[in-house]
Tab-separated table of C-alpha atoms in Angstrom:
chain	number	residue	atom	x	y	z
A	10	UNK	CA	176.164	101.176	-4.912
A	11	UNK	CA	177.887	97.983	-4.503
A	12	UNK	CA	181.096	96.438	-3.176
A	13	UNK	CA	184.486	97.162	-4.854
A	14	UNK	CA	187.021	95.316	-2.693
A	15	UNK	CA	190.356	95.275	-4.526
A	16	UNK	CA	191.187	92.074	-2.753
A	17	UNK	CA	188.083	90.257	-3.796
A	18	UNK	CA	188.445	86.591	-4.965
A	19	UNK	CA	186.556	87.112	-8.199
A	20	UNK	CA	187.694	84.390	-10.476
A	21	UNK	CA	190.164	81.555	-10.971
A	22	UNK	CA	190.973	78.454	-8.957
A	23	UNK	CA	191.056	80.141	-5.430
A	24	UNK	CA	187.430	81.471	-5.954
A	25	UNK	CA	186.156	78.052	-7.144
A	26	UNK	CA	187.786	76.248	-4.339
A	27	UNK	CA	186.354	78.533	-1.724
A	28	UNK	CA	182.907	78.476	-3.325
A	29	UNK	CA	182.750	74.676	-3.469
A	30	UNK	CA	183.936	74.406	0.103
A	31	UNK	CA	181.246	76.845	1.330
A	32	UNK	CA	178.550	75.129	-0.659
A	33	UNK	CA	179.547	71.755	0.774
A	34	UNK	CA	179.425	73.012	4.306
A	35	UNK	CA	176.152	74.751	3.824
A	36	UNK	CA	174.629	71.591	2.655
A	37	UNK	CA	173.957	72.940	-0.803
A	38	UNK	CA	175.935	70.345	-2.864
A	39	UNK	CA	173.247	67.876	-3.365
A	40	UNK	CA	173.290	64.110	-4.723
A	41	UNK	CA	172.424	63.679	-8.384
A	42	UNK	CA	169.086	61.962	-7.506
A	43	UNK	CA	167.960	65.060	-5.464
A	44	UNK	CA	169.186	67.531	-8.113
A	45	UNK	CA	167.039	65.576	-10.776
A	46	UNK	CA	163.869	66.619	-8.911
A	47	UNK	CA	164.711	70.149	-8.095
A	48	UNK	CA	163.124	72.594	-7.116
A	49	UNK	CA	160.939	69.752	-5.567
A	50	UNK	CA	162.771	68.523	-2.474
A	51	UNK	CA	161.695	66.372	0.619
A	52	UNK	CA	159.963	68.322	3.265
A	53	UNK	CA	162.312	66.940	5.910
A	54	UNK	CA	165.410	68.343	3.994
A	55	UNK	CA	167.111	71.239	5.959
A	56	UNK	CA	166.855	73.561	2.907
A	57	UNK	CA	163.234	72.659	2.004
A	58	UNK	CA	161.899	76.095	2.743
A	59	UNK	CA	164.528	77.785	0.686
A	60	UNK	CA	163.736	75.440	-2.219
A	61	UNK	CA	160.040	76.165	-1.976
A	62	UNK	CA	160.857	79.772	-2.433
A	63	UNK	CA	163.094	78.953	-5.374
A	64	UNK	CA	160.087	76.880	-6.828
A	65	UNK	CA	157.838	79.962	-6.485
A	66	UNK	CA	160.432	81.997	-8.369
A	67	UNK	CA	160.915	79.309	-11.074
A	68	UNK	CA	157.245	78.988	-11.664
A	69	UNK	CA	156.893	82.817	-12.171
A	70	UNK	CA	159.740	82.850	-14.513
A	71	UNK	CA	158.608	79.934	-16.602
A	72	UNK	CA	155.097	81.346	-16.846
A	73	UNK	CA	156.601	84.480	-18.235
A	74	UNK	CA	158.874	82.673	-20.768
A	75	UNK	CA	155.988	80.520	-21.962
A	76	UNK	CA	154.247	83.682	-23.131
A	77	UNK	CA	157.190	84.730	-25.329
A	78	UNK	CA	157.363	84.098	-29.038
A	79	UNK	CA	158.694	80.765	-30.056
A	80	UNK	CA	161.229	79.315	-30.971
A	81	UNK	CA	163.466	80.675	-28.384
A	82	UNK	CA	167.054	80.411	-27.177
A	83	UNK	CA	167.701	80.930	-23.461
A	84	UNK	CA	171.206	81.216	-21.795
A	85	UNK	CA	171.118	80.445	-18.000
A	86	UNK	CA	174.129	82.152	-16.622
A	87	UNK	CA	175.551	80.630	-13.447
A	88	UNK	CA	173.450	77.621	-13.951
A	89	UNK	CA	175.093	75.574	-11.216
A	90	UNK	CA	173.815	71.992	-11.221
A	91	UNK	CA	171.411	72.799	-13.988
A	92	UNK	CA	168.023	72.385	-12.343
A	93	UNK	CA	166.601	75.778	-13.501
A	94	UNK	CA	167.937	75.293	-17.147
A	95	UNK	CA	166.241	71.924	-17.109
A	96	UNK	CA	162.911	73.532	-16.066
A	97	UNK	CA	163.177	76.190	-18.772
A	98	UNK	CA	163.997	73.508	-21.409
A	99	UNK	CA	160.648	72.042	-20.685
A	100	UNK	CA	158.953	74.873	-22.516
A	101	UNK	CA	158.016	74.076	-26.168
A	102	UNK	CA	160.409	75.101	-28.927
A	103	UNK	CA	163.034	76.340	-26.298
A	104	UNK	CA	166.692	75.620	-26.551
A	105	UNK	CA	168.712	76.206	-23.402
A	106	UNK	CA	172.405	76.750	-22.861
A	107	UNK	CA	173.528	76.566	-19.223
A	108	UNK	CA	176.868	78.185	-18.404
A	109	UNK	CA	178.821	78.115	-15.137
A	110	UNK	CA	182.371	78.933	-14.136
A	111	UNK	CA	182.649	75.965	-11.788
A	112	UNK	CA	183.652	72.743	-13.520
A	113	UNK	CA	182.305	70.527	-10.897
A	114	UNK	CA	178.850	72.082	-11.123
A	115	UNK	CA	178.848	71.766	-14.839
A	116	UNK	CA	179.927	68.140	-14.632
A	117	UNK	CA	176.935	67.405	-12.349
A	118	UNK	CA	174.456	69.235	-14.709
A	119	UNK	CA	175.753	67.182	-17.598
A	120	UNK	CA	175.365	63.897	-15.596
A	121	UNK	CA	171.869	64.661	-14.450
A	122	UNK	CA	170.366	66.557	-17.417
A	123	UNK	CA	172.865	66.023	-20.229
A	124	UNK	CA	170.385	63.616	-22.087
A	125	UNK	CA	167.903	66.413	-22.643
A	126	UNK	CA	167.786	67.101	-26.389
A	127	UNK	CA	167.279	70.819	-26.051
A	128	UNK	CA	169.695	71.453	-23.264
A	129	UNK	CA	173.453	71.837	-23.205
A	130	UNK	CA	176.074	73.017	-20.473
A	131	UNK	CA	179.183	75.007	-21.041
A	132	UNK	CA	181.907	75.777	-18.420
A	133	UNK	CA	182.872	79.329	-18.960
A	134	UNK	CA	183.277	82.701	-17.302
A	135	UNK	CA	180.927	85.520	-18.286
A	136	UNK	CA	182.233	88.457	-16.229
A	137	UNK	CA	182.836	90.283	-19.553
A	138	UNK	CA	179.139	89.766	-20.626
A	139	UNK	CA	180.260	87.398	-23.469
A	140	UNK	CA	177.598	84.664	-23.966
A	141	UNK	CA	178.359	81.121	-25.241
A	142	UNK	CA	175.426	81.282	-27.669
A	143	UNK	CA	174.668	83.193	-30.859
A	144	UNK	CA	172.281	86.095	-30.131
A	145	UNK	CA	169.927	84.398	-27.649
A	146	UNK	CA	166.499	85.693	-27.016
A	147	UNK	CA	166.618	85.495	-23.313
A	148	UNK	CA	169.434	85.541	-20.642
A	149	UNK	CA	168.746	84.515	-17.071
A	150	UNK	CA	170.918	85.385	-14.145
A	151	UNK	CA	169.261	83.653	-11.160
A	152	UNK	CA	171.280	83.893	-7.807
A	153	UNK	CA	174.238	85.324	-9.720
A	154	UNK	CA	174.829	89.022	-9.197
A	155	UNK	CA	176.066	88.699	-5.579
A	156	UNK	CA	179.134	86.981	-7.266
A	157	UNK	CA	179.831	89.896	-9.700
A	158	UNK	CA	181.524	93.101	-8.497
A	159	UNK	CA	179.806	95.167	-11.207
A	160	UNK	CA	176.624	93.426	-12.501
A	161	UNK	CA	175.419	96.614	-14.249
A	162	UNK	CA	178.487	96.477	-16.536
A	163	UNK	CA	177.937	92.778	-17.250
A	164	UNK	CA	174.267	93.182	-17.909
A	165	UNK	CA	175.011	96.255	-20.131
A	166	UNK	CA	177.586	94.315	-22.150
A	167	UNK	CA	174.974	91.620	-22.666
A	168	UNK	CA	172.239	93.957	-23.820
A	169	UNK	CA	174.705	95.537	-26.240
A	170	UNK	CA	175.292	92.164	-27.984
A	171	UNK	CA	171.719	90.986	-28.021
A	172	UNK	CA	169.006	91.446	-30.718
A	173	UNK	CA	166.451	94.149	-30.157
A	174	UNK	CA	163.708	92.898	-27.917
A	175	UNK	CA	165.784	90.235	-26.230
A	176	UNK	CA	165.398	90.144	-22.457
A	177	UNK	CA	167.819	89.722	-19.506
A	178	UNK	CA	166.329	88.561	-16.252
A	179	UNK	CA	167.978	89.160	-12.795
A	180	UNK	CA	166.293	87.329	-10.055
A	181	UNK	CA	166.888	85.329	-6.708
A	182	UNK	CA	169.393	87.781	-5.463
A	183	UNK	CA	169.176	90.349	-2.863
A	184	UNK	CA	169.096	94.162	-3.421
A	185	UNK	CA	169.603	96.351	-0.430
A	186	UNK	CA	168.884	99.919	0.634
A	187	UNK	CA	172.064	101.825	1.365
A	188	UNK	CA	171.387	101.830	5.066
A	189	UNK	CA	171.268	97.991	5.047
A	190	UNK	CA	174.657	97.377	3.441
A	191	UNK	CA	176.895	97.440	6.604
A	192	UNK	CA	174.767	94.852	8.443
A	193	UNK	CA	174.516	92.653	5.337
A	194	UNK	CA	178.238	92.682	5.006
A	195	UNK	CA	178.683	91.753	8.636
A	196	UNK	CA	176.216	88.826	8.259
A	197	UNK	CA	178.065	87.631	5.312
A	198	UNK	CA	181.466	87.771	7.022
A	199	UNK	CA	179.978	85.879	9.995
A	200	UNK	CA	178.420	83.225	7.902
A	201	UNK	CA	181.327	82.280	5.784
A	202	UNK	CA	183.561	82.399	8.941
A	203	UNK	CA	181.146	79.907	10.518
A	204	UNK	CA	181.240	77.593	7.635
A	205	UNK	CA	185.105	77.662	7.291
A	206	UNK	CA	185.251	79.601	4.047
A	207	UNK	CA	186.085	83.165	5.191
A	208	UNK	CA	187.622	84.164	1.873
A	209	UNK	CA	184.231	83.886	0.239
A	210	UNK	CA	183.172	86.991	2.163
A	211	UNK	CA	185.409	88.978	-0.212
A	212	UNK	CA	183.845	87.279	-3.278
A	213	UNK	CA	180.293	87.932	-2.198
A	214	UNK	CA	179.075	91.373	-3.257
A	215	UNK	CA	176.194	93.405	-1.812
A	216	UNK	CA	174.298	95.505	-4.268
A	217	UNK	CA	171.748	98.277	-3.959
A	218	UNK	CA	168.856	99.137	-6.314
A	219	UNK	CA	170.897	102.035	-7.583
A	220	UNK	CA	173.549	99.559	-8.829
A	221	UNK	CA	171.444	99.267	-12.011
A	222	UNK	CA	170.681	103.049	-12.262
A	223	UNK	CA	172.636	103.397	-15.575
A	224	UNK	CA	170.168	100.783	-17.163
A	225	UNK	CA	166.540	100.756	-17.974
A	226	UNK	CA	164.611	97.917	-16.374
A	227	UNK	CA	161.156	96.827	-15.275
A	228	UNK	CA	160.523	95.288	-11.785
A	229	UNK	CA	158.364	92.096	-12.472
A	230	UNK	CA	158.263	91.116	-8.878
A	231	UNK	CA	158.755	92.917	-5.572
A	232	UNK	CA	158.821	90.893	-2.253
A	233	UNK	CA	158.295	94.040	-0.150
A	234	UNK	CA	154.865	94.974	-1.222
A	235	UNK	CA	152.071	94.669	1.522
A	236	UNK	CA	150.558	91.626	-0.222
A	237	UNK	CA	153.886	89.753	-0.541
A	238	UNK	CA	154.885	90.617	3.015
A	239	UNK	CA	151.621	89.271	4.447
A	240	UNK	CA	151.947	86.145	2.335
A	241	UNK	CA	155.572	85.465	3.412
A	242	UNK	CA	155.510	86.702	7.055
A	243	UNK	CA	151.946	86.170	8.225
A	244	UNK	CA	150.545	83.291	6.150
A	245	UNK	CA	154.031	81.623	5.869
A	246	UNK	CA	153.651	81.014	2.136
A	247	UNK	CA	156.930	80.219	0.334
A	248	UNK	CA	157.198	83.360	-1.693
A	249	UNK	CA	160.444	84.414	-3.260
A	250	UNK	CA	162.218	86.945	-0.902
A	251	UNK	CA	164.184	88.612	-3.704
A	252	UNK	CA	163.119	91.016	-6.530
A	253	UNK	CA	162.912	90.232	-10.210
A	254	UNK	CA	164.242	92.636	-12.745
A	255	UNK	CA	163.796	92.547	-16.535
A	256	UNK	CA	166.131	94.436	-18.977
A	257	UNK	CA	165.319	94.663	-22.578
A	258	UNK	CA	167.822	95.064	-25.472
A	259	UNK	CA	167.022	98.013	-27.593
A	260	UNK	CA	168.363	101.399	-28.602
A	261	UNK	CA	168.474	103.517	-25.472
A	262	UNK	CA	168.671	100.600	-23.015
A	263	UNK	CA	171.327	102.681	-21.201
A	264	UNK	CA	170.074	105.789	-19.653
A	265	UNK	CA	171.290	109.005	-21.166
């Protein structure tokens, strides 16, 4: 189950303008010097706790990727300012292509990380699942699916074009239970209204676990296990609050 608003601002200049305005007012458009160190960020920064959670998620992903066969090509879809692509490019024998629909984000990624010999950035839409790399080994969608009205279709299209055994990872995005959707949508409307970008509420989609029901996947991390809840809520450790799903390209990747 997911949002299907026919008036959603899903692509084009209107979506990009609203997105950038929202990010600016949320304090998420960071100076180059700060981006260069991400996910490490000064403790005094207003978003430091959020970035500590992203660091937890990033470390888990990088550990997983290091264990895969080399050499490897990774596509980071929705790469934003490029910080995660840069971290992945630190893995030996790994080439990374970061792709994002927002020209300003890609420009910053190129400024900050463009000198990395194993890293390149491309400005492009991927809503049809088409990837700007020849049959990559891994595709990462980190904090992306909330901007896609039908992420299962996009992931399914990617899987159909990837070599057998290739992986698609979805992480750093919320997945709701059906009973939670109405409240989540209201929180989104209130938030974007408060930051002065109300149109973004129509471009932010709320997905359930059954959104991906047509596809086979593994859950590599769940934030709602008793252990993770204790770590996050009792011990106040910066654990990622969102699940991590892995899809593998192979015959039968779509459920019968």
